[in-house]
mmCIF file of C-alpha atoms in Angstrom:
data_model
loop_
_atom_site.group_PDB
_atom_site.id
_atom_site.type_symbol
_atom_site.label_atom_id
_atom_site.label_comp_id
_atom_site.label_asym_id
_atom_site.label_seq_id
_atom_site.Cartn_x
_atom_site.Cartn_y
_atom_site.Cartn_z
ATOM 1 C CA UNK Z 1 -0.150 -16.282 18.870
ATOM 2 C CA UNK Z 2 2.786 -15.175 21.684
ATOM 3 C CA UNK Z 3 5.902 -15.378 21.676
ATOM 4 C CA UNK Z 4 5.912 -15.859 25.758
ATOM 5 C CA UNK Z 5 9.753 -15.793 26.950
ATOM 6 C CA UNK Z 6 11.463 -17.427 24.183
ATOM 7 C CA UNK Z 7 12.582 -15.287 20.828
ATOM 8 C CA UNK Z 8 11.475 -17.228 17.715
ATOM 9 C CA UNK Z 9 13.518 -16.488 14.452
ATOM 10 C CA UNK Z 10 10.683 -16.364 11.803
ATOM 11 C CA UNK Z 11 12.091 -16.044 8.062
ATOM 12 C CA UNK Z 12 9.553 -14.240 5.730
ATOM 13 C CA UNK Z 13 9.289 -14.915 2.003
ATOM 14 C CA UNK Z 14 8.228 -11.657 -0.833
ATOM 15 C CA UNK Z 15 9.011 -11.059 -4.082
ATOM 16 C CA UNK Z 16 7.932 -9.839 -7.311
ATOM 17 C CA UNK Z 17 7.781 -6.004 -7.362
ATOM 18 C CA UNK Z 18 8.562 -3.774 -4.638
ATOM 19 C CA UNK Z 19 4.934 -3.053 -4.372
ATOM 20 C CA UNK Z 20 3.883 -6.162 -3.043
ATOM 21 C CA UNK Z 21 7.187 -6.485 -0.727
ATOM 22 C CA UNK Z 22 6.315 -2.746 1.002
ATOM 23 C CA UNK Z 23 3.118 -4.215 1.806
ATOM 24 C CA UNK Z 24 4.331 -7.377 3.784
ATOM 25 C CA UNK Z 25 5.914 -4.364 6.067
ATOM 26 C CA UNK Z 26 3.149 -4.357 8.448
ATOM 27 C CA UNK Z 27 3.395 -8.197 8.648
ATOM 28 C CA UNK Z 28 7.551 -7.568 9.769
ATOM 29 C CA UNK Z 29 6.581 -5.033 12.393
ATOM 30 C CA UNK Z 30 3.558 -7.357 13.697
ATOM 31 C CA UNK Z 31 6.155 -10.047 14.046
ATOM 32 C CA UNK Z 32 8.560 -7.550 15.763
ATOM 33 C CA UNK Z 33 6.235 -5.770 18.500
ATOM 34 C CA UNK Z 34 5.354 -9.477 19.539
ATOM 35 C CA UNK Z 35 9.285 -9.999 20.668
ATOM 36 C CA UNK Z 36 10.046 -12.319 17.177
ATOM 37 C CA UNK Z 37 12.882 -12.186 15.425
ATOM 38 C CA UNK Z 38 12.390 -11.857 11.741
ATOM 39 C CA UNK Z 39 14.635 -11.736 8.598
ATOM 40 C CA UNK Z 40 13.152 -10.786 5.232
ATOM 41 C CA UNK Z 41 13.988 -13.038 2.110
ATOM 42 C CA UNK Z 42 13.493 -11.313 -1.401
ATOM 43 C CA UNK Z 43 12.776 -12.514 -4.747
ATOM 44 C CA UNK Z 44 12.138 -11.380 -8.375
ATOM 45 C CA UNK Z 45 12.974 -7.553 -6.962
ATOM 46 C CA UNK Z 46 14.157 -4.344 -8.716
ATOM 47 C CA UNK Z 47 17.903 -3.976 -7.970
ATOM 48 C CA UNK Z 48 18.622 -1.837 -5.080
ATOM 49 C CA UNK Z 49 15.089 -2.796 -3.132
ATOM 50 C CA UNK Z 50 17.072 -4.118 -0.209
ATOM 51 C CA UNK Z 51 18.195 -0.806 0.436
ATOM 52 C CA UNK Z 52 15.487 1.133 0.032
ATOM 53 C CA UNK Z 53 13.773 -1.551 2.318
ATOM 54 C CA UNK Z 54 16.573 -0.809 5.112
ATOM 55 C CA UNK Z 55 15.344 2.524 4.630
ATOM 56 C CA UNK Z 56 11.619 2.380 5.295
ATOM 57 C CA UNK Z 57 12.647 0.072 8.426
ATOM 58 C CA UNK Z 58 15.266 2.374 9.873
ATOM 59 C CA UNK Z 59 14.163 1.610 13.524
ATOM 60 C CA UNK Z 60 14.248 -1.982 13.203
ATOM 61 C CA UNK Z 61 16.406 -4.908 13.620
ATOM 62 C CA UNK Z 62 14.900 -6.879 10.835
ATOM 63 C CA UNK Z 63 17.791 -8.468 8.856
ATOM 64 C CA UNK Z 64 16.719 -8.092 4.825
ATOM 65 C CA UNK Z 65 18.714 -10.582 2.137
ATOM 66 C CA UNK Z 66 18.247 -11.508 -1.570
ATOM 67 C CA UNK Z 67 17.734 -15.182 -2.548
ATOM 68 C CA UNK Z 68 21.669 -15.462 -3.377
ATOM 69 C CA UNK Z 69 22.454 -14.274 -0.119
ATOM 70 C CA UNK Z 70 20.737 -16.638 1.869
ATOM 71 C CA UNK Z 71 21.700 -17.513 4.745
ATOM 72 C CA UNK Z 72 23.002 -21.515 5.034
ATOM 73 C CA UNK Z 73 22.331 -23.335 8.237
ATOM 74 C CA UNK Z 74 20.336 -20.853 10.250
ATOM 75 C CA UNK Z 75 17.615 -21.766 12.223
ATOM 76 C CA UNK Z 76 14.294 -20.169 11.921
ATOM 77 C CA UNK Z 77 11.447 -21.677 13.967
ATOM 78 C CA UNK Z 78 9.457 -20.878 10.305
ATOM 79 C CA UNK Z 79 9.803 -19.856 7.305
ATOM 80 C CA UNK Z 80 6.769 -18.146 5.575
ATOM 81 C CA UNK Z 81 6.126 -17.723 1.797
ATOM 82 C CA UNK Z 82 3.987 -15.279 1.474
ATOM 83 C CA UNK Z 83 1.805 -14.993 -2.292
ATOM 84 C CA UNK Z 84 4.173 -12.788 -3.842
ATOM 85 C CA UNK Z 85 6.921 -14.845 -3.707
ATOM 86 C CA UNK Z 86 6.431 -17.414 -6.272
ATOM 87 C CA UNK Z 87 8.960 -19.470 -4.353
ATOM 88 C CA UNK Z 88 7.759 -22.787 -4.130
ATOM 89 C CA UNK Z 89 10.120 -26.168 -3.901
ATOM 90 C CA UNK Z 90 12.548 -24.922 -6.305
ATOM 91 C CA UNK Z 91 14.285 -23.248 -3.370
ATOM 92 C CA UNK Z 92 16.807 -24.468 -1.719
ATOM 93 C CA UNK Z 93 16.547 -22.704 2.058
ATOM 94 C CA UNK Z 94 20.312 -24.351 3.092
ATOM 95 C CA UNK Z 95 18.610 -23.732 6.456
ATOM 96 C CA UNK Z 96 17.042 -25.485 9.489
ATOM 97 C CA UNK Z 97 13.445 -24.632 10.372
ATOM 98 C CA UNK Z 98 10.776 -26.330 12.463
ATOM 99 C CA UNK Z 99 8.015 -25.148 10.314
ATOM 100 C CA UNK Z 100 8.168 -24.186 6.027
ATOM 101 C CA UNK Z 101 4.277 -22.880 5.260
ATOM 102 C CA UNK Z 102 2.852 -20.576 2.707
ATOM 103 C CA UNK Z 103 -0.092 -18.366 2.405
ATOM 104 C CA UNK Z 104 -1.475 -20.506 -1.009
ATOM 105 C CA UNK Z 105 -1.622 -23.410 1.544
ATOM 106 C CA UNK Z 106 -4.568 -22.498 2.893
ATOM 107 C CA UNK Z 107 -6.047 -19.227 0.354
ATOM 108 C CA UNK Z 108 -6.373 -19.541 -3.642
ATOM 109 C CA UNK Z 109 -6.961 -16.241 -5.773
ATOM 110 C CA UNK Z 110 -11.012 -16.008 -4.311
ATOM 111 C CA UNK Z 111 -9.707 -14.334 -1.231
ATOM 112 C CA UNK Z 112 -8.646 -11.336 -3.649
ATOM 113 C CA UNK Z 113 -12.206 -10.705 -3.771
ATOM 114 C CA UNK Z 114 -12.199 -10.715 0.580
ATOM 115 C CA UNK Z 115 -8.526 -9.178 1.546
ATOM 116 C CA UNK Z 116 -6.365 -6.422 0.809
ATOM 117 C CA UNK Z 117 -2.890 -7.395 -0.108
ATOM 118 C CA UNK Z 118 -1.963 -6.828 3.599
ATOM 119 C CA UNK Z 119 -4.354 -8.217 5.258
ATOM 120 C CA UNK Z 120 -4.396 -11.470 3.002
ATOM 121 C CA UNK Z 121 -0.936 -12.720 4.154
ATOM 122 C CA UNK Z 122 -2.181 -11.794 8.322
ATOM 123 C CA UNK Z 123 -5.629 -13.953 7.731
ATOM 124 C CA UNK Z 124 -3.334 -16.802 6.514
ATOM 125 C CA UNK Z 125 -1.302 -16.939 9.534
ATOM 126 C CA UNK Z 126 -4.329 -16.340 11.630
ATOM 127 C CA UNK Z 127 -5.590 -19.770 10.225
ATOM 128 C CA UNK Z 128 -2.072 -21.555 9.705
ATOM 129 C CA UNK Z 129 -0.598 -20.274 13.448
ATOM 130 C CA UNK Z 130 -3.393 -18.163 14.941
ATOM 131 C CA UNK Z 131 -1.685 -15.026 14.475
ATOM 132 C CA UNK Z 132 -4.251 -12.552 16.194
ATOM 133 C CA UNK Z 133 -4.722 -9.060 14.337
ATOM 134 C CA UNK Z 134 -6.532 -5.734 13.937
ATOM 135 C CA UNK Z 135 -7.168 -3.450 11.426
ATOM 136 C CA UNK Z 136 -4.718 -0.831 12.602
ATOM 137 C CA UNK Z 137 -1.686 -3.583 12.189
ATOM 138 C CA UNK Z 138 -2.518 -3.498 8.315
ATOM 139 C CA UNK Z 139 -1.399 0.276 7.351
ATOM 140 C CA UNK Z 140 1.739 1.755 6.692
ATOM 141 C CA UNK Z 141 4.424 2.909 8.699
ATOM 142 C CA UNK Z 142 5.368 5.706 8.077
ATOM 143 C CA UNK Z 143 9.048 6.391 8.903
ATOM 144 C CA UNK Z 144 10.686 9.034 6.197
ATOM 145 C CA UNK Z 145 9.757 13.038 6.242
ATOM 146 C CA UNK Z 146 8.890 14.832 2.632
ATOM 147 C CA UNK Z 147 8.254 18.351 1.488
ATOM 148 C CA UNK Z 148 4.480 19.276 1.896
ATOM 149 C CA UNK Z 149 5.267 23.142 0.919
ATOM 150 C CA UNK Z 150 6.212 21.318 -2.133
ATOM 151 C CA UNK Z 151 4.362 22.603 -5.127
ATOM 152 C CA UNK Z 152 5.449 19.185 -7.128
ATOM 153 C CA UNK Z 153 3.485 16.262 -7.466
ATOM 154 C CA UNK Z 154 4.608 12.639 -8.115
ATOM 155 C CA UNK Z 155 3.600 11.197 -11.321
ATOM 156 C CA UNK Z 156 3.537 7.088 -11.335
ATOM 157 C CA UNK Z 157 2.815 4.645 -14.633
ATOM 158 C CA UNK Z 158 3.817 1.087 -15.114
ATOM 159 C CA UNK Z 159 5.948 0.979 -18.156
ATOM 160 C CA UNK Z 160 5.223 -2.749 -18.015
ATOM 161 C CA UNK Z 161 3.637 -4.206 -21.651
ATOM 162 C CA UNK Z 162 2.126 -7.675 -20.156
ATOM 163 C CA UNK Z 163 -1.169 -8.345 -19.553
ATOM 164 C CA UNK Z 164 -2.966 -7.450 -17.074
ATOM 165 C CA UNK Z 165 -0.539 -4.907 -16.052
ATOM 166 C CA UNK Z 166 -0.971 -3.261 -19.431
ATOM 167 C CA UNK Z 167 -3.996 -2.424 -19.413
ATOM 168 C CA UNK Z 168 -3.569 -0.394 -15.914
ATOM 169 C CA UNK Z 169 -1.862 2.342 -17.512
ATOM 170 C CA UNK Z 170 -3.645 5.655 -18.513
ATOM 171 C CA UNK Z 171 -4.196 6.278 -22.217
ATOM 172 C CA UNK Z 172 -1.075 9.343 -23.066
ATOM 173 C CA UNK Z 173 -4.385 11.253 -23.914
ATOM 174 C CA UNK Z 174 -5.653 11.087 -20.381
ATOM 175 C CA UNK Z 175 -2.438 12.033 -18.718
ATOM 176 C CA UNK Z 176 -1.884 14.727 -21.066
ATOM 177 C CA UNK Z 177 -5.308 16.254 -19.566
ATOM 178 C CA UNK Z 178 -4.034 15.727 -16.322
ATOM 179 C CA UNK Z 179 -0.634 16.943 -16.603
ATOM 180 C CA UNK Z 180 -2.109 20.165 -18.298
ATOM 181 C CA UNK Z 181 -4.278 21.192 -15.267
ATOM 182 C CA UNK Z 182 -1.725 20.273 -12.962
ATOM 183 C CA UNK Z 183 0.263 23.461 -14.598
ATOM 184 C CA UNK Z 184 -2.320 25.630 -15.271
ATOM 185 C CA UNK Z 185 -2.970 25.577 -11.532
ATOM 186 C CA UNK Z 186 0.972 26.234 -10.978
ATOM 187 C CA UNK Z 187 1.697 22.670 -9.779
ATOM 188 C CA UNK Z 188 4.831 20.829 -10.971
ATOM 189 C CA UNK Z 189 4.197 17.223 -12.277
ATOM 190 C CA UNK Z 190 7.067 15.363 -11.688
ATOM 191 C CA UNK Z 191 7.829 11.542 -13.473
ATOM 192 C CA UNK Z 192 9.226 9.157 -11.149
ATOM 193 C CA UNK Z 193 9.958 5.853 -12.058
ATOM 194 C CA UNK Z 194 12.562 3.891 -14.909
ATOM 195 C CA UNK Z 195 12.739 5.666 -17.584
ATOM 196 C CA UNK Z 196 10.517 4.181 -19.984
ATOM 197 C CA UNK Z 197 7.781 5.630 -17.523
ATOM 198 C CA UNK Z 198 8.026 8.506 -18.514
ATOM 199 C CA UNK Z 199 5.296 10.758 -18.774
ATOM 200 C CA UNK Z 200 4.740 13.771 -21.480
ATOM 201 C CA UNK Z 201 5.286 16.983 -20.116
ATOM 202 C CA UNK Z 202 6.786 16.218 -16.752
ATOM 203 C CA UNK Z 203 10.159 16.799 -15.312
ATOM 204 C CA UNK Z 204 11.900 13.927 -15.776
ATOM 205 C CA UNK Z 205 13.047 12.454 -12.521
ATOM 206 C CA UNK Z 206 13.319 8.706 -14.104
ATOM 207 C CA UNK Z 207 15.768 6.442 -12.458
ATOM 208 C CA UNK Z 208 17.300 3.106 -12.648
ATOM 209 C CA UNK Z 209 18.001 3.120 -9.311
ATOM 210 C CA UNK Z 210 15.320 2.972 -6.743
ATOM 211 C CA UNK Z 211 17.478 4.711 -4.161
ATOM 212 C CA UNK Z 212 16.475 7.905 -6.693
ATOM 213 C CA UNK Z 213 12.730 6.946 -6.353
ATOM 214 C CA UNK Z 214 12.675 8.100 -2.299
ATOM 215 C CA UNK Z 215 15.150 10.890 -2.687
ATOM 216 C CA UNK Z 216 12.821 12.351 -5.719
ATOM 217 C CA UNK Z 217 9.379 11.389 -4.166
ATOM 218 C CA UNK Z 218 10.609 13.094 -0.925
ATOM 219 C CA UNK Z 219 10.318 16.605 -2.941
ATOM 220 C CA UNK Z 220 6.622 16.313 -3.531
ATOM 221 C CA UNK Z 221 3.895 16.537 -1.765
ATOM 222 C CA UNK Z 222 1.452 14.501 -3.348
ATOM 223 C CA UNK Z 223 0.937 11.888 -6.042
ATOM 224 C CA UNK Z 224 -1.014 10.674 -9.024
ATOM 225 C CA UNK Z 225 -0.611 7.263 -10.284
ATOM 226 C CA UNK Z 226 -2.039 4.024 -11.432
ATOM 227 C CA UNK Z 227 -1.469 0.740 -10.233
ATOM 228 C CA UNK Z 228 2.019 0.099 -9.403
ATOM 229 C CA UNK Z 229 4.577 -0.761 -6.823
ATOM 230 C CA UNK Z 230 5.236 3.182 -6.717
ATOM 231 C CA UNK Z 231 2.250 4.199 -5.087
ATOM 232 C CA UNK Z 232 2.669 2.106 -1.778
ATOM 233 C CA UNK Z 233 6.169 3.895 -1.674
ATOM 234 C CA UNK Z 234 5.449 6.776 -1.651
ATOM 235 C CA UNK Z 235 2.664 5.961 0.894
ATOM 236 C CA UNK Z 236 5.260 4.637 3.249
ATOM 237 C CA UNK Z 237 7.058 8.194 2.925
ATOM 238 C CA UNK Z 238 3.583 10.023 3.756
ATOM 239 C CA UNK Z 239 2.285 11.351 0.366
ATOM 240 C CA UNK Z 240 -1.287 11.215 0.067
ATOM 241 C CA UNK Z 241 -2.527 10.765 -3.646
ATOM 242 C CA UNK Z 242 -4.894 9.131 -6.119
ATOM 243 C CA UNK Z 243 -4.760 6.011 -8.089
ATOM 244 C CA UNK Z 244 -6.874 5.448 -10.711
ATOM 245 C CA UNK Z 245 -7.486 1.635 -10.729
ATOM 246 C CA UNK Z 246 -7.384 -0.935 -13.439
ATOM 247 C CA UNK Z 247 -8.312 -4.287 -14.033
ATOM 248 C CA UNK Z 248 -6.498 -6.379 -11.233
ATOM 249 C CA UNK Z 249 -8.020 -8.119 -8.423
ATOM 250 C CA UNK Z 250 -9.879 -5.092 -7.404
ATOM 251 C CA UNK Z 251 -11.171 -5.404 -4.023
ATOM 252 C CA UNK Z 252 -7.483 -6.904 -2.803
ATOM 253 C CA UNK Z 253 -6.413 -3.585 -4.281
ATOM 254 C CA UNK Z 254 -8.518 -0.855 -3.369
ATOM 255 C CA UNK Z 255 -8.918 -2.603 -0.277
ATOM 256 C CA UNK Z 256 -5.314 -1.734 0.187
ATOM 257 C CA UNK Z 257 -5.606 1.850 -0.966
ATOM 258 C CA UNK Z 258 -8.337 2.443 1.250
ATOM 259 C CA UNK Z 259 -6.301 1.250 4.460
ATOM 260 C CA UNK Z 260 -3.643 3.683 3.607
ATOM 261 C CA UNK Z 261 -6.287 6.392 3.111
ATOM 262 C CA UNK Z 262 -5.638 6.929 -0.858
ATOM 263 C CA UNK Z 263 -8.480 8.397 -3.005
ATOM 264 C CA UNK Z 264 -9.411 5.862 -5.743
ATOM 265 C CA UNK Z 265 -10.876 5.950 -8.648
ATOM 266 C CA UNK Z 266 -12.690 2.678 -10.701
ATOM 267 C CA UNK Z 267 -14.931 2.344 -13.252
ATOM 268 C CA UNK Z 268 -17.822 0.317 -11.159
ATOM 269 C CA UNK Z 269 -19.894 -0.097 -14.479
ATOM 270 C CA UNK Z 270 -17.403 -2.951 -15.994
ATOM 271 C CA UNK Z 271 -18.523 -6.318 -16.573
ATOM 272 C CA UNK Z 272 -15.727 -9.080 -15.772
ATOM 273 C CA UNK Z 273 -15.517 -12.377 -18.260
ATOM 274 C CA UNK Z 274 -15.448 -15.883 -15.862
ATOM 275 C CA UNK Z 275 -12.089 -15.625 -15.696
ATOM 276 C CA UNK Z 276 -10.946 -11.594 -15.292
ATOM 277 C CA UNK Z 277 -7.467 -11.005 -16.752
ATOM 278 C CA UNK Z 278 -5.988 -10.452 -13.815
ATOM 279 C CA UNK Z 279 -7.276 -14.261 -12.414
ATOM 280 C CA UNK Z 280 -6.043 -15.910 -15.280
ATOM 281 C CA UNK Z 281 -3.629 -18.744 -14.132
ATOM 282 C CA UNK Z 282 -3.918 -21.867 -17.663
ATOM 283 C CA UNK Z 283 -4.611 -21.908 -21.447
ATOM 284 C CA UNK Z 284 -8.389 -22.904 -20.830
ATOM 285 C CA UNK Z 285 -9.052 -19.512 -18.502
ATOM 286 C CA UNK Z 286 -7.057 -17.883 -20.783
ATOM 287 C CA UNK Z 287 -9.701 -17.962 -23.790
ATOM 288 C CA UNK Z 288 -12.269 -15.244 -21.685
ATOM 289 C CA UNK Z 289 -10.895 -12.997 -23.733
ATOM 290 C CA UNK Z 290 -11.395 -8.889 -22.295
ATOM 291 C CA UNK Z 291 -11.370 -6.124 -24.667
ATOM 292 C CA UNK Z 292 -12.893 -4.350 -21.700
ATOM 293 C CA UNK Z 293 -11.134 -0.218 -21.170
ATOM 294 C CA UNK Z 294 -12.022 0.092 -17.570
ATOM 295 C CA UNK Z 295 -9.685 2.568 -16.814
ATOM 296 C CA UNK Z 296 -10.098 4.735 -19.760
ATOM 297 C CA UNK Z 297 -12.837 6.547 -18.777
ATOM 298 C CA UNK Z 298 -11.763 7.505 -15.670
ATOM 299 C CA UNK Z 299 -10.478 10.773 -16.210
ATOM 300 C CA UNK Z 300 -13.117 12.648 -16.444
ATOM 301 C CA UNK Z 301 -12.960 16.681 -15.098
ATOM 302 C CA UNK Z 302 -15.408 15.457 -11.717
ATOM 303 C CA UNK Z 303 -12.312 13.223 -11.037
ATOM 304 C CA UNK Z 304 -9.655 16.200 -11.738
ATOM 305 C CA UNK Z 305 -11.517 18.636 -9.359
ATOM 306 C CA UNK Z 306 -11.539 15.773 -6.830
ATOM 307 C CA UNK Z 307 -7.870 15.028 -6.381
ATOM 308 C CA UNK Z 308 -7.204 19.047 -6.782
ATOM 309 C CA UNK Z 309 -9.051 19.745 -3.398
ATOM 310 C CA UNK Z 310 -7.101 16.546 -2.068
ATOM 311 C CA UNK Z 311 -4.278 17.930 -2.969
ATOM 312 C CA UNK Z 312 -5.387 21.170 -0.856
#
């Protein structure tokens, strides 16, 4: 797809953690480098994400809104939902547009097992409007400096307690191993995150604002995490880390991490039920019940000696 002559006002549609927002970036600056014009729509987002959004896209024009800020009677030649957004019919756009699609138009949760995050929402407008792409329009951009003579490193857990996110988060045993090598090597672990994500041991740089989270990850020079929203922050500053990956929809994932060169870590010797927790979606699937602990035996001292020389 070209834009020819004409700018086109495209509206895109994210939501639901500023993980999965971050990663729609790419999709923006596609968008943008093609001469579109392109507002970004949030929903179901931390307070304070639209800022740290304006920061990560200091060199652009793209306008970023919540849902009660939305804009009445503008015209946008579309307006994309992309998965994250959960918006649906419910919302009321108060806008004109020639064209309202969504990615779950045309992918279901299978494609998890084929796409990254990224590049699920760029292969859905390839089929819907025959947006063209390459793999180097899926990373990061990289916009914001941090301190690599930094001897801290970025600690990241979910503190959330619903499943499957649960069951992404490090036993305290596990991080207490990992926190203890960190300092017996002289490194400084550093908690980032709200505060009930804290971590044992660490300085405690918890925040309820996210402003905090890119003013605190700035000061490190790597990071350790699991699954979360945190991760693809800090990846956006520049940190390389590790994640050590849960149950979620793994390849869409790691497929992710591996775009924005992160070193992962999965237990490949799980067996899934049917219906994996994190594919759940009704009562019926619901009933595969997993008692699975995938990601408790990942920390293992093969693993710690890994990210150490990544750290190097």
């Amino acid at each position: 797809m070209t834009n020819g002559n004409k700018t086109k006002n495209i509206l895109i549609c994210a939501g639901s953690g500023i993980g999965n927002v971050i990663l729609q970036l790419p999709l923006l600056k596609k968008f943008e480098s093609q001469g579109f014009h392109c507002d970004l729509l949030l929903r179901n987002v931390p307070h304070n994400t639209k800022e740290v959004l304006s920061l990560l896209l200091k060199s652009s024009k793209i306008e970023i809104f919540n849902i009660n800020e939305i804009k009445r009677n503008k015209h946008y030649d579309i307006i994309y939902e992309t998965r994250s957004f959960n918006g649906g019919k419910d919302i009321n756009y108060c806008c004109n547009s020639n064209l309202l699609i969504s990615s779950k138009d045309i992918f279901g949760v299978e494609e998890y097992d084929i796409f990254s995050e990224t590049e699920y929402e760029f292969a859905a407008l390839n089929k819907l409007i025959n947006l063209q792409y390459s793999k180097n329009d899926l990373a990061l951009t990289q916009n914001l400096s941090f301190s690599c003579s930094s001897r801290k490193i970025a600690i990241f857990t979910s503190g959330k307690k619903t499943n499957p996110a649960i069951k992404r988060n490090l036993p305290s045993i596990d991080w207490d191993v990992i926190i203890d090598t960190l300092k017996i090597k002289n490194y400084e672990p550093v908690s980032i995150g709200f505060p009930n994500e804290y971590i044992n041991g660490c300085i405690n740089k918890t925040s309820t604002n996210p402003i905090e989270f890119i003013d605190n990850i700035r000061q490190c020079q790597y990071f350790i995490g699991t699954d979360m929203g945190l991760i693809w922050l800090a990846r956006s500053i520049g940190l390389n880390g590790s994640v050590f990956l849960g149950p979620t929809a793994i390849c869409k994932t790691k497929n992710s991490l591996l775009e924005n060169n992160i070193l992962v870590f999965e237990n490949k010797n799980v067996s899934c039920p049917i219906f994996p927790c994190w594919k759940q979606r009704n009562i019926i699937q619901s009933k595969y019940k997993c008692n699975n602990s995938c990601i408790k035996s990942l920390v293992s001292t093969t693993n710690i000696n890994k990210i150490l020389e990544s750290i190097k």
